[in-house]
Short mmCIF file of C-alpha atoms and ligand atoms in Angstrom, two decimals:
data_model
loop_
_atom_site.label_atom_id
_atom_site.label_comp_id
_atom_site.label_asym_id
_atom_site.label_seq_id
_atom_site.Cartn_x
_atom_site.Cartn_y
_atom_site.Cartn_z
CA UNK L 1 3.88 7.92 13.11
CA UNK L 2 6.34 5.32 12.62
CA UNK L 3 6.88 1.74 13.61
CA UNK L 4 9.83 1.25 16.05
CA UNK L 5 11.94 -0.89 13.38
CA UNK L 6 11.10 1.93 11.03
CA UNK L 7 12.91 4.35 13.42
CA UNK L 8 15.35 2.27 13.95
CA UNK L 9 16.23 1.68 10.49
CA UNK L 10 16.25 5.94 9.64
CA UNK L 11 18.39 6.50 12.98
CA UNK L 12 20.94 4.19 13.71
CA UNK L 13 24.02 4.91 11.36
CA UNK L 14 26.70 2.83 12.42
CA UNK L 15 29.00 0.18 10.76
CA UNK L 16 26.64 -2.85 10.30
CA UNK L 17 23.15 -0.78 9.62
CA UNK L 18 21.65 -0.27 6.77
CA UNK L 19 21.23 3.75 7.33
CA UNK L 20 25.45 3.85 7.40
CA UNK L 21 25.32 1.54 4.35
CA UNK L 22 23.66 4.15 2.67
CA UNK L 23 24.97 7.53 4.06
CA UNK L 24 28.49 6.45 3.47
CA UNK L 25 27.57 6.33 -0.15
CA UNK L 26 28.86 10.05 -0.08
CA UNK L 27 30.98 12.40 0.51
CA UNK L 28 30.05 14.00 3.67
CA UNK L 29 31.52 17.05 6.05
CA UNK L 30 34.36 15.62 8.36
CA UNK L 31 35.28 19.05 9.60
CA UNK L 32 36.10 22.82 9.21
CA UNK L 33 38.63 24.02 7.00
CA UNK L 34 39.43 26.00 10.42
CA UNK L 35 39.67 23.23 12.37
CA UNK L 36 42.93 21.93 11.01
CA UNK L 37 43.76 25.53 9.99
CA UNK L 38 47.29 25.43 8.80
CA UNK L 39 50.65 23.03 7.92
CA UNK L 40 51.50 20.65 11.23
CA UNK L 41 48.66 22.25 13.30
CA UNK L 42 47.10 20.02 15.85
CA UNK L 43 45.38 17.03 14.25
CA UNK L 44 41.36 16.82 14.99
CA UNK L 45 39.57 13.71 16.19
CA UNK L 46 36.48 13.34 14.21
CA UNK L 47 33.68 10.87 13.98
CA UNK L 48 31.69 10.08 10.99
CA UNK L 49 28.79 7.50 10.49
CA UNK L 50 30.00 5.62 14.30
CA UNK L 51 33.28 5.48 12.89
CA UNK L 52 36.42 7.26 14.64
CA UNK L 53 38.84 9.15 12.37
CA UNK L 54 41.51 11.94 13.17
CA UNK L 55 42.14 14.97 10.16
CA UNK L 56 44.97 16.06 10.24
CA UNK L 57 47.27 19.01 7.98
CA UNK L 58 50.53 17.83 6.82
CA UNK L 59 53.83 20.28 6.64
CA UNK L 60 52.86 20.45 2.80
CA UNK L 61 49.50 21.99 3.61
CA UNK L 62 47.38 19.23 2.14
CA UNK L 63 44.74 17.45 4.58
CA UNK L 64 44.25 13.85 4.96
CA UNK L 65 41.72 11.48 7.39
CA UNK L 66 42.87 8.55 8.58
CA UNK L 67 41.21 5.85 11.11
CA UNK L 68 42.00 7.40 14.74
CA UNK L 69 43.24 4.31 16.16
CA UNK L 70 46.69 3.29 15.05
CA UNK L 71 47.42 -0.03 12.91
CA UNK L 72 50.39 -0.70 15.20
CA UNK L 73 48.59 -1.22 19.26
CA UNK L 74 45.31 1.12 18.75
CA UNK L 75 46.70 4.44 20.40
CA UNK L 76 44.67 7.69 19.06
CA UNK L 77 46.48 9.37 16.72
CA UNK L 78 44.52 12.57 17.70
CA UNK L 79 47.14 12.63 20.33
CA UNK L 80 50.11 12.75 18.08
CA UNK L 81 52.63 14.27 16.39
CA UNK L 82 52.09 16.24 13.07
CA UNK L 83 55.46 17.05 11.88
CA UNK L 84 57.80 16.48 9.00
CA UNK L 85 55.01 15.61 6.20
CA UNK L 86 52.91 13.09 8.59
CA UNK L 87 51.26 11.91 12.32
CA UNK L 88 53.60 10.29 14.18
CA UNK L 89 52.13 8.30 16.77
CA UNK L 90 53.54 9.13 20.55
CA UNK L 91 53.45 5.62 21.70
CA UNK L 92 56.38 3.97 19.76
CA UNK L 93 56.78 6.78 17.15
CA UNK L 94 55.58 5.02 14.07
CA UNK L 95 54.54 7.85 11.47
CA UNK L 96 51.70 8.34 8.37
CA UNK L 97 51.12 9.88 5.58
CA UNK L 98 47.99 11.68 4.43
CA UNK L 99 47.21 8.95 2.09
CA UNK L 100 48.58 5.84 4.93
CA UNK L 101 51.86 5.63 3.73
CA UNK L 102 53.83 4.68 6.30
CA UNK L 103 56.95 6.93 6.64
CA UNK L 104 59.01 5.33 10.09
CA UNK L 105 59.01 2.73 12.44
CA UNK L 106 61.50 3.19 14.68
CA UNK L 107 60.65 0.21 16.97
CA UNK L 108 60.58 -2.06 13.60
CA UNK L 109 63.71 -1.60 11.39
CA UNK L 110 61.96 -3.04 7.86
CA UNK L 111 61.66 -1.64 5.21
CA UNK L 112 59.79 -4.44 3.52
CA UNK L 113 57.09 -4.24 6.27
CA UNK L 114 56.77 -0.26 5.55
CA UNK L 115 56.30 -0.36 2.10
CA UNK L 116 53.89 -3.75 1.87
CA UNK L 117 50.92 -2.08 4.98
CA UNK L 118 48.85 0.79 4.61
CA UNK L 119 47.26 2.79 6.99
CA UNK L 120 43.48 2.79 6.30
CA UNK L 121 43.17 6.28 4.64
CA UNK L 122 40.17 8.16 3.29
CA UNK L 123 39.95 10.27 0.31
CA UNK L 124 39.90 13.74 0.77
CA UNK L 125 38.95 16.97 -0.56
CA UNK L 126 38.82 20.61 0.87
CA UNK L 127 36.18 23.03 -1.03
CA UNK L 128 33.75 25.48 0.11
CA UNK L 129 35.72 25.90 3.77
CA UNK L 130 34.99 22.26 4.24
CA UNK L 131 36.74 18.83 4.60
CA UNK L 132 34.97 16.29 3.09
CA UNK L 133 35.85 12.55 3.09
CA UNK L 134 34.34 9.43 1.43
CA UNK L 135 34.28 6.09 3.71
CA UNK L 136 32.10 4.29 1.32
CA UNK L 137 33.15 1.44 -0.75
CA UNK L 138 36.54 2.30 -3.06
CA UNK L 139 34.75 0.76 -6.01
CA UNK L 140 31.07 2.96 -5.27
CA UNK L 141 32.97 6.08 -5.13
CA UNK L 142 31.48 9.25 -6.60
CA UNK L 143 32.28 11.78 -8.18
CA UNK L 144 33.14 14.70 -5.52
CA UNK L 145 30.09 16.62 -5.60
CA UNK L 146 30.26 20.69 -6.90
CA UNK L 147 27.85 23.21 -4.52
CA UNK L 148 27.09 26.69 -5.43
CA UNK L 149 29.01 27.86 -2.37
CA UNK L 150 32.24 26.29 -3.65
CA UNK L 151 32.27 28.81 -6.12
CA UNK L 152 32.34 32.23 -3.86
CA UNK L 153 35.59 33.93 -2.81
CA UNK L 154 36.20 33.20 0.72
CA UNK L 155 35.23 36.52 2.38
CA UNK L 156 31.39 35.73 0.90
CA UNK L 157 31.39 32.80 2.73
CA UNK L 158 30.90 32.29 6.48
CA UNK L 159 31.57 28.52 7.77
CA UNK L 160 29.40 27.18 10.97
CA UNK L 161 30.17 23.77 12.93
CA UNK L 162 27.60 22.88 16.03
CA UNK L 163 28.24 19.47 17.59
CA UNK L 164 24.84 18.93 18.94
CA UNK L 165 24.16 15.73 21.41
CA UNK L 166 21.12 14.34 19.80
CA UNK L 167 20.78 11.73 16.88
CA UNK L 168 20.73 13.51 13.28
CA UNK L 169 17.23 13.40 12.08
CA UNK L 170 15.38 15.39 14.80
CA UNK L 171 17.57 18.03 13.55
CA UNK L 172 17.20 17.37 9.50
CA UNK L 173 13.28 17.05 10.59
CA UNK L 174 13.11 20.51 11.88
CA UNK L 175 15.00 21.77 8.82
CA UNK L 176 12.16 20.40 6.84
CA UNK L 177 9.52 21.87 9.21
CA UNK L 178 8.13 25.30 7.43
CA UNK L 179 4.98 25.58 9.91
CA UNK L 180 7.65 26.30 12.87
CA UNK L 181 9.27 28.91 11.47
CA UNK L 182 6.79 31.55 12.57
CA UNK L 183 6.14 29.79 16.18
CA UNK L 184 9.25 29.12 17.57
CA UNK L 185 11.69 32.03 15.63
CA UNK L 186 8.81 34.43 16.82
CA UNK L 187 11.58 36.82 17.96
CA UNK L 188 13.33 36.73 14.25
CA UNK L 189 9.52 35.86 12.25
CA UNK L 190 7.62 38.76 14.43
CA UNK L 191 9.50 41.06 15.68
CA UNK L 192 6.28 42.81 17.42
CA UNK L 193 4.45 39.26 18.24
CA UNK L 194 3.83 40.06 21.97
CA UNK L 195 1.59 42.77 20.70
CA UNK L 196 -0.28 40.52 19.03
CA UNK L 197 0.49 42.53 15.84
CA UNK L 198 2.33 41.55 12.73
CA UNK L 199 5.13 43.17 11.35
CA UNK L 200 7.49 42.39 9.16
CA UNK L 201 11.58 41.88 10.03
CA UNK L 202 13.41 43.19 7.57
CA UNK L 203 16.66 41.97 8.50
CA UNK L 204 17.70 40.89 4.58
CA UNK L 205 19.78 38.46 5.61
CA UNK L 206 18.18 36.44 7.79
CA UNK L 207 15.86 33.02 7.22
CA UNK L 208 14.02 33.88 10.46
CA UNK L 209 12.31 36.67 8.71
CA UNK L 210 8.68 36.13 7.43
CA UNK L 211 7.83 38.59 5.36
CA UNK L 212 3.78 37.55 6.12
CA UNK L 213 1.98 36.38 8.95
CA UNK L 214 0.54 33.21 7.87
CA UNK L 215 1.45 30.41 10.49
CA UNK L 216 -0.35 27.51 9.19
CA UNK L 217 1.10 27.26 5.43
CA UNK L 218 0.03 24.66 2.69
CA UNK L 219 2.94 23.04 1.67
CA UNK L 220 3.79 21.26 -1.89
CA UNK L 221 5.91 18.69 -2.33
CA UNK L 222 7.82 18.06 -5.22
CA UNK L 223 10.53 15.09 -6.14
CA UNK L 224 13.65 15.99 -7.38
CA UNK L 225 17.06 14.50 -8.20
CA UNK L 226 18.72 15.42 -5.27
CA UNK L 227 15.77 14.67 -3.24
CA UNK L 228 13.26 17.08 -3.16
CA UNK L 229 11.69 20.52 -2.64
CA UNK L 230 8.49 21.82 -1.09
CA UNK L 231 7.48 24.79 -0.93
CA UNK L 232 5.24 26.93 1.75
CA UNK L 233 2.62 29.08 0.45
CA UNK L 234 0.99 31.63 2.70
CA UNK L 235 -1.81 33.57 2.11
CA UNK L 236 0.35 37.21 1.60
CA UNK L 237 -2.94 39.66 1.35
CA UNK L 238 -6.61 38.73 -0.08
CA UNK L 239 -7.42 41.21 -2.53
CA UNK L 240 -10.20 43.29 -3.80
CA UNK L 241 -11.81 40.21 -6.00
CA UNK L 242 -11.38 37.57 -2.56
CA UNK L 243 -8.81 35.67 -4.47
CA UNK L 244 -5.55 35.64 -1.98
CA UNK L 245 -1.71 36.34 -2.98
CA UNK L 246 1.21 34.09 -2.09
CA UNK L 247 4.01 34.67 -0.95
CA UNK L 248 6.22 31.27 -1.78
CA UNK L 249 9.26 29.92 -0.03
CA UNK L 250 11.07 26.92 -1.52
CA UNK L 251 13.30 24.68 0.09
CA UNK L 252 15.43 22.35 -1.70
CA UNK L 253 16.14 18.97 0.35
CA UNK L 254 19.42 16.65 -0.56
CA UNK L 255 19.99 13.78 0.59
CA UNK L 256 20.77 12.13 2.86
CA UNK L 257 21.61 14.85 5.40
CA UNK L 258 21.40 18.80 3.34
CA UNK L 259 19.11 21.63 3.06
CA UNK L 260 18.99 25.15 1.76
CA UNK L 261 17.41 27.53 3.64
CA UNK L 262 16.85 31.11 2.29
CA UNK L 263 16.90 35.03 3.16
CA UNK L 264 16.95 37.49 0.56
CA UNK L 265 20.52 38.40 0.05
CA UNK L 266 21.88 34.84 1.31
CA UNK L 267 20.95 31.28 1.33
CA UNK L 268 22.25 28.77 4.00
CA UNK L 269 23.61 25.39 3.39
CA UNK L 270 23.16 23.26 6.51
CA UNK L 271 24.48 19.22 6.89
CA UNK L 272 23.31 17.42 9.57
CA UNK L 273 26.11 14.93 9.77
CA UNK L 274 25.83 11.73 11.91
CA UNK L 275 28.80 11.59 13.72
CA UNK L 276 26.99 8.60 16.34
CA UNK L 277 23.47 7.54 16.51
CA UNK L 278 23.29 10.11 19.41
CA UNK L 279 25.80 12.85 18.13
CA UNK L 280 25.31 15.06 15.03
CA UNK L 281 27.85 18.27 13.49
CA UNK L 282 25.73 20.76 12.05
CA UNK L 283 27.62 22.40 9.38
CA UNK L 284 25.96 25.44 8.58
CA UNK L 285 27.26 27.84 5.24
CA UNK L 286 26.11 30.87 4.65
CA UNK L 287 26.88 32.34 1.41
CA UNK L 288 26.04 35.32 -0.54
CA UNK L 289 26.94 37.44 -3.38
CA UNK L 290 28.93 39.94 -1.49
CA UNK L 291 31.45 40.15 1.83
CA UNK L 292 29.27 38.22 4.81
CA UNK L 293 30.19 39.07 8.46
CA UNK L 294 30.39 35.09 10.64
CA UNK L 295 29.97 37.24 13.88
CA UNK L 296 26.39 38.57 12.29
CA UNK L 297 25.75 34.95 11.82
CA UNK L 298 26.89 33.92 15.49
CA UNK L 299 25.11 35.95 16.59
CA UNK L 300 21.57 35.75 14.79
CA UNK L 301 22.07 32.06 15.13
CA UNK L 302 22.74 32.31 19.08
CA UNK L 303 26.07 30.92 18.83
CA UNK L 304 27.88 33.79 20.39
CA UNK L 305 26.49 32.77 23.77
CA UNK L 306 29.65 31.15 25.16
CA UNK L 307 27.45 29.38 27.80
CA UNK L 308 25.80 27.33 25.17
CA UNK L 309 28.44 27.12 22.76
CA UNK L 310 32.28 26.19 22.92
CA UNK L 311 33.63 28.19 19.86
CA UNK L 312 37.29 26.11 20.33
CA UNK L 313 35.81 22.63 20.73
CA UNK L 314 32.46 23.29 18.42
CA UNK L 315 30.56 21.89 20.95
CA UNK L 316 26.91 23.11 21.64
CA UNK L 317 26.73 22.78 25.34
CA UNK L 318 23.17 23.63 26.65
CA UNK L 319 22.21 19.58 27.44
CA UNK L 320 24.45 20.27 30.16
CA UNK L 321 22.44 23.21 31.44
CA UNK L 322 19.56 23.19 33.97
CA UNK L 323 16.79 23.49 31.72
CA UNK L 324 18.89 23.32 28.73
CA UNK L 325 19.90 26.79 29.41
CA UNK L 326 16.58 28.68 28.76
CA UNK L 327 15.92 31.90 30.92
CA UNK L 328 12.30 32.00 31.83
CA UNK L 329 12.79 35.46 32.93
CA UNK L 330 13.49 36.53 29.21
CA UNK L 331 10.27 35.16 28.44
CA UNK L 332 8.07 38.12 29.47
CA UNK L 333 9.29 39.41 26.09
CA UNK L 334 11.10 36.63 24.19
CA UNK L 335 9.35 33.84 22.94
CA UNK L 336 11.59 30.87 23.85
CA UNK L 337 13.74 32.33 26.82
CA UNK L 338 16.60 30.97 24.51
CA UNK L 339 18.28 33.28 21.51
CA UNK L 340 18.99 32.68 18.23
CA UNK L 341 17.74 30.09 15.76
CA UNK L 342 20.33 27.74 15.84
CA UNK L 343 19.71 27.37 19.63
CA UNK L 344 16.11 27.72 19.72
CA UNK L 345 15.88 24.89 17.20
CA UNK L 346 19.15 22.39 18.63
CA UNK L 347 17.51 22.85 22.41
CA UNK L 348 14.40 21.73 20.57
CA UNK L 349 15.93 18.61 19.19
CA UNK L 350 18.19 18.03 22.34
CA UNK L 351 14.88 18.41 24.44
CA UNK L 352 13.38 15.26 22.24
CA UNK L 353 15.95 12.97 23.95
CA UNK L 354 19.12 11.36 22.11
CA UNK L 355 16.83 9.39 19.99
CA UNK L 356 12.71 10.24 20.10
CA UNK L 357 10.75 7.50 19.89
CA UNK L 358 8.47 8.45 16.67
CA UNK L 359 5.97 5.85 17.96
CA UNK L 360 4.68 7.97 19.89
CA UNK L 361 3.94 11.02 17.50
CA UNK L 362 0.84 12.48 16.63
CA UNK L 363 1.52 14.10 12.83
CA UNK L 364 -0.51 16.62 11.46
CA UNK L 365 -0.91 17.66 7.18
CA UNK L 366 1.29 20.39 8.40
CA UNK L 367 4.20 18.00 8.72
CA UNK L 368 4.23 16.32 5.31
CA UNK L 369 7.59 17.00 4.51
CA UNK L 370 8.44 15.50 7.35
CA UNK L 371 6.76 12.38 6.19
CA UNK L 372 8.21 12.75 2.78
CA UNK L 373 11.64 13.02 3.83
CA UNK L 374 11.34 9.68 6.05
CA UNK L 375 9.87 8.14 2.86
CA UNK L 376 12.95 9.03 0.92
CA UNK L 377 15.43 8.30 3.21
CA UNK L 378 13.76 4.81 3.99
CA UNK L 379 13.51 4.26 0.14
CA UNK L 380 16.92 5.26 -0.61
CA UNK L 381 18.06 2.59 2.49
CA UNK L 382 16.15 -0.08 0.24
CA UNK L 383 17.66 0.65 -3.26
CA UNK L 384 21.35 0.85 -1.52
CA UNK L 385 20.67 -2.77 -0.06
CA UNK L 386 19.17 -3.69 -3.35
CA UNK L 387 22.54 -3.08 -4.84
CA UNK L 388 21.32 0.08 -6.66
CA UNK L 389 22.32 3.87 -6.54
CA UNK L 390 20.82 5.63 -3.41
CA UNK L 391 18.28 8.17 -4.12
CA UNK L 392 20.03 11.79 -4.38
CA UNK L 393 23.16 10.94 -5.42
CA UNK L 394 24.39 14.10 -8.01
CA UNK L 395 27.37 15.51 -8.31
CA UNK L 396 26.74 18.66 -9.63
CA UNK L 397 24.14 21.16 -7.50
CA UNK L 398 25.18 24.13 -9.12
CA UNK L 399 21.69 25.36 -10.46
CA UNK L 400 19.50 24.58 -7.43
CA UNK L 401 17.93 27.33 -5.50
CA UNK L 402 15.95 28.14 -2.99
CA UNK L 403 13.68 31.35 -3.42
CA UNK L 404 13.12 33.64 -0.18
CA UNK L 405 9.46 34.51 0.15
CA UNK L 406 8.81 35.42 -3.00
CA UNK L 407 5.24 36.76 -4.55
CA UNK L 408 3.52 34.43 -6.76
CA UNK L 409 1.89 36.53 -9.35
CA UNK L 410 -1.59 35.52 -10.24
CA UNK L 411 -1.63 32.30 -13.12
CA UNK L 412 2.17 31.49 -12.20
CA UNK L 413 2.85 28.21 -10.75
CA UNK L 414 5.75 28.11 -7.94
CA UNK L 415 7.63 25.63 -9.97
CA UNK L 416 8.53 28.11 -12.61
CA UNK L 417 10.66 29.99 -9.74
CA UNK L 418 13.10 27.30 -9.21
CA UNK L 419 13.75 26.07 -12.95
CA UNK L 420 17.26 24.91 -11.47
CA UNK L 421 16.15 22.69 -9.22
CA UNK L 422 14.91 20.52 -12.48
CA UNK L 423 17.45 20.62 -14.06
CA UNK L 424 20.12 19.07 -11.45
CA UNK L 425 20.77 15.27 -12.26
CA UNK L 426 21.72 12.07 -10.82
CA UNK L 427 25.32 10.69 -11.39
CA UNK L 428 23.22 7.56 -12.78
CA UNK L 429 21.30 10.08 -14.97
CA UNK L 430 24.72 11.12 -15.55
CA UNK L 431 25.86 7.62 -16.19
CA UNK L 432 23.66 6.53 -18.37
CA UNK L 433 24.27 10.00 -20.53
CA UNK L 434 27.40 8.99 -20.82
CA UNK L 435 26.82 5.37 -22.08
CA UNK L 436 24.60 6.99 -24.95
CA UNK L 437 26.67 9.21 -26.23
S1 FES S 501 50.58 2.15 19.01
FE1 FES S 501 51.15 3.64 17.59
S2 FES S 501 53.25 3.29 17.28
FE2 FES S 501 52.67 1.76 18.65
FE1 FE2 S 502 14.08 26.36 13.11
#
């Protein structure tokens, strides 16, 4: 449970709080690579943080994000032109560059006035079939961070966006939530659940998939530099000598808004980036070490079900649904009347209301990360007002891992299976590295 300023303060992310303060620290998702897919293709309106941007291609290829609202009267420049190397605005024509240069006036014949303003521009880098942006101070800026994913060809690598109507942390919370996995993904976690029997699904590729039955798993925490990790343990099988095997699933947390989640042959990446205090993209990455079908992933993640999910606009629908689109028919042998995971969990969140009043909540030991994950983000608010570096900010997360259910062998702690994840660092760590040497 939480006091109400305490929600506040983790869920309102806007210019002015203290939670936008901190987020903007870093470089986030702004959009698809897909979404502005090629030279002088229409430009994208995008909010980030309760800020109002447009991304935009220019005829050179290269992508840039500038404020939506034109410096000259305010028009949206989502609505303009992107041609010869910039967005022209349609109201009186005046024209940008990706990095605010501004290129024509026609309704302003000076030359001096061009070359003294600026539109306000954002850095901008495109890796891992994402655009990211910084909005943050131009003197805090980071270094732009390196994922594993980044590193893939592009055919190993299948790119996700879900613009869900609901503020960003009931969806980070459920991402964090182990002891759901085997309730509410009962179609994916237990394939055979109705018959009260356990089975295994052995779909390799999908995070649904338990490979045990244990539904009420003891969960360690651990602090890390990104953030931090926990891992589930269930009970796998008891044996002969009454001492139980594990089977261990670790996720890796980074703030302020990323996960990993893992299957066996892929792991998934998932941002949930405040676009408003009641609006969050879910950029979702699934990456593996060989040629990864998106349809699959659609599909497993219930995304292929055009009436809960706009594939053009990347909007997930199902808030405007009677009952948020569930089919209680289904339900005589699906668990949720919903399908997928992505849309049994988002329907979840959306369900909660566009902000849930944690005042209200009864938490359990089951929810700990949970807990921890408020602590951190809460924490990482206070050093960022304190005028120090948030907690989690690294720029390279190129060893962490998260191991799929995994068998602990007898007298082997779950630590030693994600060595990586101790050895990431802080760009302070970094900093002061630096400094000594
Ligand atoms: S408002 Fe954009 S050119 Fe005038
Ligand atoms: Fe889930």
């Amino acid at each position: 449970m939480l006091t109400a300023e305490e929600n506040e303060t983790l869920t309102r992310v806007g210019p002015g709080t203290a939670m936008g303060r901190m987020m903007w620290r870093f470089w986030l998702p702004i959009a698809t690579t897909a979404q502005v897919p090629e030279p002088d293709s229409d430009p994208l309106q995008a909010n980030l943080l309760g800020q109002s941007f447009v991304v935009f291609r220019d005829s050179s290829g290269v992508v840039g994000v500038l404020d939506e609202l034109c410096m000259h009267r305010g028009v949206s420049l989502a609505l303009g032109r992107v041609e010869d190397g910039g967005v022209r605005c349609l109201y009186h024509g005046w024209k940008f560059g990706v990095d605010g240069a501004i290129l024509d006036t026609p309704n302003h014949c000076s030359d001096r006035f061009r070359k003294r303003m600026k539109a306000p521009a954002y850095p901008v880098v495109e890796a891992g079939g994402l655009v990211w942006t910084y909005i943050g101070p131009k003197k805090q800026q980071p270094p732009f961070p390196h994922l594993p994913f980044m590193d893939v060809p592009e055919e190993n690598r299948a790119v996700i966006r879900a613009n869900i109507a609901c503020n960003y942390l009931q969806l980070y919370e459920g991402g964090v939530d182990s002891s759901h996995v085997g309730v509410l993904h009962s179609n994916q976690a237990n394939p055979t659940w109705k018959a009260g029997e356990f089975t295994a699904n052995d779909e390799d590729d999908n995070p649904g998939a338990l490979s045990v039955a244990d539904n009420a798993p003891t969960l360690e925490i651990e602090d890390a530099a990104f953030g931090f990790h926990y891992v589930a343990k269930r009970v796998a099988e008891v044996g002969d000598d009454g001492i139980p095997a594990h089977s261990i699933r670790a996720t890796p947390v980074f703030l302020p808004v990323g996960r990993v989640i893992p299957a066996p042959t892929v792991e998934f990446y998932v941002f949930e980036v405040p676009t408003t205090d009641t609006e969050t993209a879910t950029f979702i990455v699934i990456y593996g070490n060989r040629p990864v079908s998106r349809p699959r992933f659609m599909e497993m993640l219930g995304l292929d079900d055009e009436r809960l999910f706009d594939e053009d606009t990347a909007d997930f629908l199902a808030h405007r649904l009677p009952r948020f689109g569930q089919d209680r028919r289904s339900m005589a042998t699906g668990w949720t009347g919903l399908r997928g995971i992505q849309q049994e969990d988002a329907v979840l969140a959306l369900s909660m209301g566009p902000v849930v009043d944690r005042t209200k909540e009864h938490v359990v030991a089951a929810d700990r990360a949970i807990m921890h994950l408020r602590a951190q983000l809460l924490e990482s608010v206070r050093r960022n007002e304190a005028g120090q570096h948030p907690l989690g900010l690294v720029a390279d997360y190129g060893p962490m891992r998260s191991p799929c259910d995994t068998d602990l062998e007898p007298g082997r702690a779950w630590r030693d299976h994600v060595p990586g994840n101790r050895e990431v660092t802080t760009v302070e760590d970094d900093e002061q590295m630096a400094t000594a040497s």
